[in-house]
Coordinates of C-alpha atoms in Angstrom, one line a residue:
M232 CA 211.1 219.0 241.2
H233 CA 207.4 218.9 242.1
V234 CA 206.5 216.5 244.7
S235 CA 202.7 215.7 243.3
H236 CA 201.0 214.1 240.2
T237 CA 198.4 217.0 240.0
R238 CA 197.9 220.5 239.0
S239 CA 197.9 222.9 241.8
T240 CA 194.9 225.0 243.2
G241 CA 196.9 227.4 245.0
T242 CA 194.9 227.4 247.7
T243 CA 194.9 227.0 251.9
T244 CA 192.4 225.2 253.8
G245 CA 192.0 223.8 257.2
T246 CA 192.0 225.5 260.8
I247 CA 195.1 227.3 262.2
T248 CA 195.3 227.0 266.1
G249 CA 197.4 229.7 268.2
T250 CA 199.5 232.1 266.5
T251 CA 202.1 230.7 264.1
G252 CA 204.9 233.2 264.6
P253 CA 208.0 233.3 262.8
T254 CA 208.6 229.7 262.6
G255 CA 205.4 229.4 260.8
S256 CA 204.4 225.6 262.2
D257 CA 205.9 223.1 264.1
V258 CA 205.8 220.4 261.8
L259 CA 205.7 220.8 257.9
V260 CA 204.6 217.6 256.3
I261 CA 205.6 217.4 252.6
G262 CA 203.2 215.0 250.7
G263 CA 199.3 214.1 251.6
G264 CA 198.9 210.7 250.9
I265 CA 197.6 208.3 253.7
I266 CA 201.2 208.3 255.4
G267 CA 201.7 211.9 255.2
L268 CA 198.0 212.5 256.5
A269 CA 198.5 210.0 259.2
T270 CA 201.5 211.7 260.5
A271 CA 200.1 215.2 260.4
W272 CA 196.9 213.9 262.3
R273 CA 199.2 212.5 265.1
A274 CA 201.2 215.2 265.5
A275 CA 198.3 217.6 265.7
Q276 CA 196.9 215.3 268.2
R277 CA 200.2 215.7 270.3
G278 CA 199.9 219.7 270.2
L279 CA 202.1 220.3 267.3
R280 CA 201.1 223.0 264.8
T281 CA 201.2 220.9 262.0
A282 CA 200.9 221.8 258.3
V283 CA 200.6 219.7 254.9
A284 CA 201.8 220.4 251.8
D285 CA 200.5 218.8 248.8
P286 CA 198.0 219.6 245.7
E287 CA 195.7 217.1 246.3
P288 CA 195.4 215.5 249.7
G289 CA 194.2 212.3 250.0
G290 CA 195.5 211.6 246.7
G291 CA 198.5 209.3 245.5
A292 CA 199.1 205.7 245.9
A293 CA 195.9 205.2 247.9
Q294 CA 193.8 205.8 245.4
V295 CA 194.9 202.8 243.5
A296 CA 195.9 200.5 246.4
A297 CA 193.5 197.4 246.8
G298 CA 193.7 197.7 250.9
M299 CA 194.6 194.4 251.9
L300 CA 195.9 194.2 255.6
A301 CA 197.6 191.2 254.9
A302 CA 200.6 191.0 257.5
V303 CA 200.7 187.0 257.4
T304 CA 199.6 186.3 253.6
E305 CA 202.4 189.3 252.6
L306 CA 205.2 187.5 254.4
H307 CA 208.2 186.8 252.4
Y308 CA 211.5 185.0 252.9
G309 CA 214.2 187.6 254.4
E310 CA 211.5 189.9 255.6
Q311 CA 211.0 188.7 259.2
T312 CA 212.1 192.0 260.6
L313 CA 209.4 193.8 258.6
L314 CA 206.9 191.2 259.8
G315 CA 207.1 192.7 263.5
L316 CA 206.4 196.0 262.2
N317 CA 203.6 194.9 260.1
L318 CA 201.9 192.8 262.9
A319 CA 202.1 195.7 265.4
S320 CA 200.2 198.0 262.8
A321 CA 197.5 195.6 262.2
E322 CA 196.9 194.7 265.7
R323 CA 196.3 198.6 265.9
Y324 CA 194.1 198.8 263.2
P325 CA 190.4 198.4 265.1
A326 CA 191.2 200.7 267.6
F327 CA 192.7 203.1 264.8
I328 CA 189.6 202.9 262.3
A329 CA 187.2 203.2 265.4
E330 CA 188.9 206.4 266.4
L331 CA 189.4 208.1 262.8
E332 CA 185.5 207.3 262.2
A333 CA 184.6 208.9 265.3
E334 CA 186.8 211.9 264.4
S335 CA 186.0 212.1 260.7
G336 CA 182.3 211.0 260.8
Q337 CA 183.1 208.8 257.7
D338 CA 183.3 205.4 257.0
T339 CA 186.6 203.7 256.0
G340 CA 185.2 200.3 254.7
Y341 CA 187.0 198.3 257.0
R342 CA 186.1 194.6 256.8
A343 CA 187.5 192.1 259.4
C344 CA 186.6 189.5 256.7
G345 CA 189.8 187.3 256.8
T346 CA 191.9 185.9 253.3
L347 CA 191.9 182.9 251.7
A348 CA 195.0 182.1 249.5
V349 CA 194.9 179.3 247.1
A350 CA 196.6 177.3 244.7
L351 CA 195.5 176.1 241.1
D352 CA 198.1 173.3 240.4
A353 CA 201.0 171.1 242.0
D354 CA 203.9 173.6 241.6
D355 CA 201.5 176.4 243.0
R356 CA 200.5 174.3 246.1
A357 CA 204.2 173.4 246.8
H358 CA 204.7 177.0 246.9
L359 CA 201.8 177.7 249.2
R360 CA 203.0 174.9 251.4
E361 CA 206.2 176.3 251.7
L362 CA 204.9 179.7 252.7
H363 CA 202.6 178.1 255.3
A364 CA 205.8 176.5 256.7
L365 CA 207.5 179.7 257.0
Q366 CA 204.2 181.3 258.5
R367 CA 204.3 178.5 261.0
R368 CA 208.0 179.1 261.9
S369 CA 207.2 182.8 262.4
G370 CA 204.7 181.9 264.9
L371 CA 201.9 183.3 262.3
D372 CA 198.2 181.7 262.6
S373 CA 197.2 180.2 259.3
Q374 CA 195.6 177.1 258.7
W375 CA 196.1 174.5 255.7
L376 CA 192.7 173.8 253.7
T377 CA 192.2 171.0 251.1
G378 CA 190.7 172.2 247.5
R379 CA 187.2 171.1 248.6
E380 CA 187.5 173.0 251.8
C381 CA 188.4 176.0 250.2
R382 CA 185.4 175.6 247.6
R383 CA 183.1 175.2 250.7
L384 CA 184.3 178.7 252.0
E385 CA 184.1 180.2 248.4
P386 CA 181.6 178.3 246.3
M387 CA 182.7 180.8 243.3
L388 CA 186.1 179.2 243.1
A389 CA 187.3 177.2 240.1
P390 CA 186.8 173.4 240.7
G391 CA 190.8 173.1 239.8
V392 CA 191.8 174.8 243.1
R393 CA 194.2 172.5 244.7
G394 CA 194.4 173.8 248.4
G395 CA 194.9 176.8 250.2
L396 CA 195.5 179.0 253.4
R397 CA 192.9 180.5 255.4
V398 CA 194.2 183.3 257.3
D399 CA 191.5 184.9 259.7
G400 CA 193.6 187.9 260.9
D401 CA 194.1 189.5 257.3
H402 CA 191.5 192.1 257.0
Q403 CA 190.7 194.9 254.5
V404 CA 190.1 198.7 254.3
D405 CA 189.0 200.9 251.3
P406 CA 191.9 203.1 250.9
R407 CA 190.1 205.8 249.2
R408 CA 187.5 206.2 252.0
L409 CA 190.5 205.7 254.2
A410 CA 192.3 208.8 252.9
A411 CA 189.1 211.0 252.9
A412 CA 188.5 210.3 256.2
L413 CA 191.9 211.1 257.3
V414 CA 191.9 214.4 255.4
T415 CA 188.6 215.4 257.5
A416 CA 190.4 214.3 260.7
C417 CA 193.2 216.6 259.9
E418 CA 191.0 219.4 259.3
R419 CA 189.2 219.1 262.5
A420 CA 192.6 218.6 264.5
G421 CA 193.8 221.9 263.0
V422 CA 196.0 221.1 260.5
V423 CA 196.9 223.5 257.9
F424 CA 196.7 222.4 254.2
H425 CA 198.8 224.0 251.6
R426 CA 197.2 222.8 248.4
D427 CA 200.2 223.4 245.7
W428 CA 203.2 221.8 244.7
V429 CA 206.4 221.6 246.8
D430 CA 209.4 222.9 244.6
R431 CA 212.4 222.7 247.0
L432 CA 213.2 221.9 250.7
S433 CA 214.4 224.9 252.5
V434 CA 218.0 224.3 254.0
V435 CA 219.7 227.1 256.4
R436 CA 223.2 226.1 258.0
D437 CA 222.8 222.5 257.1
R438 CA 219.3 222.3 258.8
A439 CA 215.7 221.6 257.4
T440 CA 213.7 224.8 257.9
G441 CA 210.8 224.5 255.7
A442 CA 209.9 224.7 252.0
V443 CA 209.2 226.5 249.0
L444 CA 205.9 226.3 247.1
A445 CA 205.8 226.6 243.4
D446 CA 204.1 229.6 243.6
G447 CA 206.8 231.2 245.6
T448 CA 205.5 230.8 249.1
E449 CA 208.0 230.0 251.7
L450 CA 206.6 227.7 254.5
A451 CA 208.7 227.8 257.8
A452 CA 209.0 224.7 260.1
D453 CA 210.9 223.8 263.0
Q454 CA 210.7 220.2 261.6
V455 CA 210.0 218.9 258.0
V456 CA 208.6 215.1 257.3
L457 CA 208.9 214.1 253.9
A458 CA 206.2 211.8 252.8
A459 CA 206.2 212.0 249.0
G460 CA 206.1 208.3 248.2
S461 CA 208.0 207.5 245.4
L462 CA 208.7 211.4 244.7
S463 CA 210.4 211.4 247.9
G464 CA 213.7 210.7 246.4
R465 CA 213.5 213.5 244.0
L466 CA 212.8 216.4 246.0
A467 CA 215.1 219.4 245.1
G468 CA 216.9 220.9 248.0
V469 CA 217.7 217.7 250.0
P470 CA 221.3 216.8 250.1
D471 CA 222.4 213.8 248.0
D472 CA 223.4 211.7 250.7
V473 CA 220.3 212.2 252.5
L474 CA 217.5 211.7 249.5
P475 CA 216.1 208.6 250.3
P476 CA 216.7 205.6 247.8
V477 CA 213.1 204.9 246.8
R478 CA 212.2 204.2 243.4
P479 CA 208.3 203.8 241.6
V480 CA 207.3 200.2 241.0
K481 CA 204.1 200.4 238.8
G482 CA 201.1 198.2 239.6
Q483 CA 197.8 198.1 237.3
L484 CA 194.5 197.1 239.0
L485 CA 191.1 196.6 238.0
R486 CA 187.7 197.4 239.6
L487 CA 184.4 195.4 238.8
T488 CA 181.0 195.8 239.9
V489 CA 179.0 192.6 241.3
P490 CA 175.4 192.9 240.5
G491 CA 172.8 192.1 243.1
A492 CA 172.0 189.0 241.0
Y493 CA 175.6 187.7 241.8
A494 CA 176.0 188.4 245.5
P495 CA 177.7 187.4 247.5
F496 CA 180.2 186.6 245.1
L497 CA 183.0 186.4 247.4
S498 CA 182.9 186.6 251.4
R499 CA 186.5 187.4 251.5
T500 CA 189.9 188.5 250.0
V501 CA 190.9 185.8 247.9
R502 CA 194.9 185.6 246.8
A503 CA 195.9 182.8 244.2
F504 CA 199.1 181.6 242.9
V505 CA 198.4 180.9 239.1
R506 CA 201.2 179.2 237.4
G507 CA 203.7 181.1 239.2
S508 CA 202.2 184.5 239.0
H509 CA 200.0 186.0 241.6
V510 CA 196.2 188.0 241.4
Y511 CA 194.2 189.3 244.1
L512 CA 190.5 189.8 244.3
V513 CA 189.2 192.0 247.2
P514 CA 185.3 192.2 247.6
R515 CA 184.0 195.5 249.0
E516 CA 180.5 195.7 251.0
N517 CA 179.5 198.0 248.3
G518 CA 179.5 195.6 245.5
E519 CA 182.8 196.5 244.4
L520 CA 185.4 193.9 243.3
V521 CA 189.0 195.2 243.3
V522 CA 191.3 192.9 240.9
G523 CA 195.3 193.3 241.0
A524 CA 198.0 194.0 240.6
T525 CA 200.8 194.1 238.5
S526 CA 204.4 194.7 239.6
E527 CA 206.6 196.5 236.8
E528 CA 209.8 198.3 237.0
L529 CA 209.1 200.9 234.4
G530 CA 210.2 204.0 236.2
W531 CA 207.7 206.6 236.1
D532 CA 205.2 205.3 233.4
T533 CA 201.3 205.0 234.7
T534 CA 199.8 204.0 231.5
V535 CA 197.0 201.2 231.8
T536 CA 198.1 198.6 229.1
A537 CA 196.0 196.0 227.3
G538 CA 198.5 193.6 228.3
G539 CA 198.1 194.3 232.0
V540 CA 194.4 194.1 231.8
Y541 CA 194.4 190.9 229.9
G542 CA 196.6 189.3 232.3
L543 CA 194.7 190.4 235.5
L544 CA 191.7 189.3 233.9
R545 CA 193.2 185.9 232.6
D546 CA 194.3 184.9 236.0
A547 CA 191.2 185.9 237.8
H548 CA 189.0 184.1 235.5
E549 CA 190.9 180.9 236.1
L550 CA 190.5 181.4 239.8
V551 CA 186.8 182.4 239.6
P552 CA 185.5 181.9 236.1
G553 CA 182.3 184.0 236.9
I554 CA 184.3 187.3 237.0
T555 CA 183.8 187.5 233.2
E556 CA 180.2 188.1 233.7
L557 CA 180.8 191.1 235.9
P558 CA 180.9 194.6 234.5
L559 CA 184.3 196.3 234.2
T560 CA 183.9 199.8 236.0
E561 CA 187.6 201.0 236.3
T562 CA 191.2 200.4 235.0
R563 CA 194.1 202.3 237.1
A564 CA 197.7 202.1 237.4
G565 CA 199.9 203.7 240.3
L566 CA 203.3 203.8 241.5
R567 CA 204.2 202.0 244.9
P568 CA 207.3 203.6 246.4
C569 CA 210.1 201.0 246.9
S570 CA 213.4 200.8 249.0
P571 CA 216.3 198.4 248.7
D572 CA 215.3 196.2 251.3
N573 CA 211.1 196.5 250.7
A574 CA 210.9 198.2 254.0
P575 CA 210.1 201.8 254.9
L576 CA 212.4 204.5 256.1
L577 CA 210.9 206.1 259.5
G578 CA 212.3 208.8 261.5
P579 CA 215.2 211.4 261.4
S580 CA 217.4 211.5 258.3
A581 CA 221.1 212.7 258.5
L582 CA 220.1 216.2 257.9
P583 CA 218.7 217.9 261.3
G584 CA 215.4 219.0 261.0
L585 CA 214.5 216.7 258.1
H586 CA 212.4 213.2 259.2
L587 CA 211.5 210.7 256.3
A588 CA 208.5 208.5 256.3
T589 CA 208.5 206.8 252.8
G590 CA 209.5 203.6 251.2
H591 CA 206.4 201.5 252.4
Y592 CA 206.3 199.6 248.9
R593 CA 203.6 197.1 249.1
N594 CA 202.4 197.6 252.6
G595 CA 201.7 201.5 253.0
V596 CA 197.9 201.0 253.7
L597 CA 198.6 198.3 256.4
L598 CA 201.6 200.5 258.1
T599 CA 199.3 203.9 258.4
P600 CA 198.6 203.5 262.1
V601 CA 202.0 202.5 263.2
T602 CA 203.5 205.0 261.0
G603 CA 201.5 207.8 262.3
D604 CA 202.3 206.8 266.0
V605 CA 205.7 206.2 265.3
M606 CA 206.3 209.9 263.2
A607 CA 204.4 211.5 266.0
T608 CA 206.6 210.2 268.8
V609 CA 209.8 211.1 267.0
L610 CA 208.2 214.8 266.4
A611 CA 207.3 215.4 269.8
T612 CA 209.7 213.7 271.6
G613 CA 212.8 213.2 269.6
E614 CA 213.1 209.6 270.1
L615 CA 212.5 206.9 267.8
P616 CA 210.4 204.1 269.3
E617 CA 212.0 200.7 269.4
E618 CA 209.9 199.0 267.1
A619 CA 210.8 201.4 264.5
R620 CA 214.5 201.6 264.9
P621 CA 215.4 199.0 262.2
F622 CA 213.8 201.0 259.8
T623 CA 215.9 204.3 260.3
P624 CA 216.7 206.1 257.4
R625 CA 220.4 205.9 258.3
R626 CA 220.7 202.1 257.3
F627 CA 221.4 203.6 253.7
S628 CA 223.2 206.2 254.7
P629 CA 227.1 206.5 253.4
V630 CA 228.2 207.8 256.9
P631 CA 229.1 205.1 259.7
H632 CA 225.6 204.4 262.2
E633 CA 225.0 201.8 264.6
P634 CA 224.2 198.6 262.8
V635 CA 220.6 197.4 262.7
P636 CA 220.2 194.0 264.0
Q637 CA 218.5 191.5 261.2
E638 CA 216.6 188.5 261.5
P639 CA 218.6 185.7 259.5
V640 CA 217.3 184.8 256.1
P641 CA 216.0 181.4 255.5
Q642 CA 217.8 179.8 252.4
E643 CA 214.9 178.5 250.5
P644 CA 214.4 180.4 247.3
V645 CA 210.5 181.0 247.1
P646 CA 209.5 183.4 244.3
Q647 CA 208.7 187.1 245.0
E648 CA 205.2 187.9 245.3
Q649 CA 203.4 190.8 243.6
P650 CA 202.7 193.6 245.9
A651 CA 199.2 194.8 246.7

């Protein structure tokens, strides 16, 4: 199986520092999405000779994601353990972005603009009230607003808005710019890029020792990180009981352009409950407006459908009627890597030498800083940081392991929100 969506160029770029020796590199990261890139960048900063194998570094789910950094408004019942990791990563974002932009010389589109979540009918208002209660019980900062107060903040909202939650700590970043900056930062840190498919993992005497590319090139490494998103569960050579249980969840997303005559259209990210379904609008400083996203269990299908586009535009129009005047510039569909408990798999697997950094589902962009830090610590010291221990891949392993403490799950039934 090939871990990528794109054709190979068969080239290698980046800077090699020091002598590679017989092991090739200290760390080989399989997958060059934002999770793999952050891991490689942080590992290289620790002095580890690091390589990334991917035909198109910076591609993957980040090219479709909206980039909401929504630790508070993405909270769901039963995910209070994940909340701690999300909050830890959100807290690191300003310093992470400042360092990344300084190292790469590129802007990432980070905006500390806040988020407004609103409801358009009585049922959705009740749902939002329940979410607000959960947020408050979890010690999170969110403010309930009346419909009039919501429209005062965002005048383009429909008159029918019934109420909302103002969350000033949920921000945004442009995932495409973030990915590009990470590629540059990796190159400047000495990461070697092998721009080719990964054909299979190399295993010698029950230990991961590298990988083989589609052109037959053998890459040796002391440690391997599998960070191939939804494709991580399909890599040949990984023992069946070690393969991460991740599956693809399709998401369709739209991009529109806000002409100067309409600016400012929205000042912050707006999320909404519209008759039980969910839609979000993310305004970029460059005039782009991202609208998303569907959540479809359709395997590896990435087709943009008329129904998906129609549903997003219908709900967005009911929320912000003026959206139908904007040019529609792009429609895309991508695949989120989802684990059985919607949380990432971070750290050593049951196969010595193989680490996992996958399964981030709807929180991949948000969790990029903490994932890079966690994986670099594991690779450099062999120790999984305390904050990441609930997310060890071994929680899904058939072999006995130390149980992971979990927060109690509240009993109130709340519909599952569509991921970003």
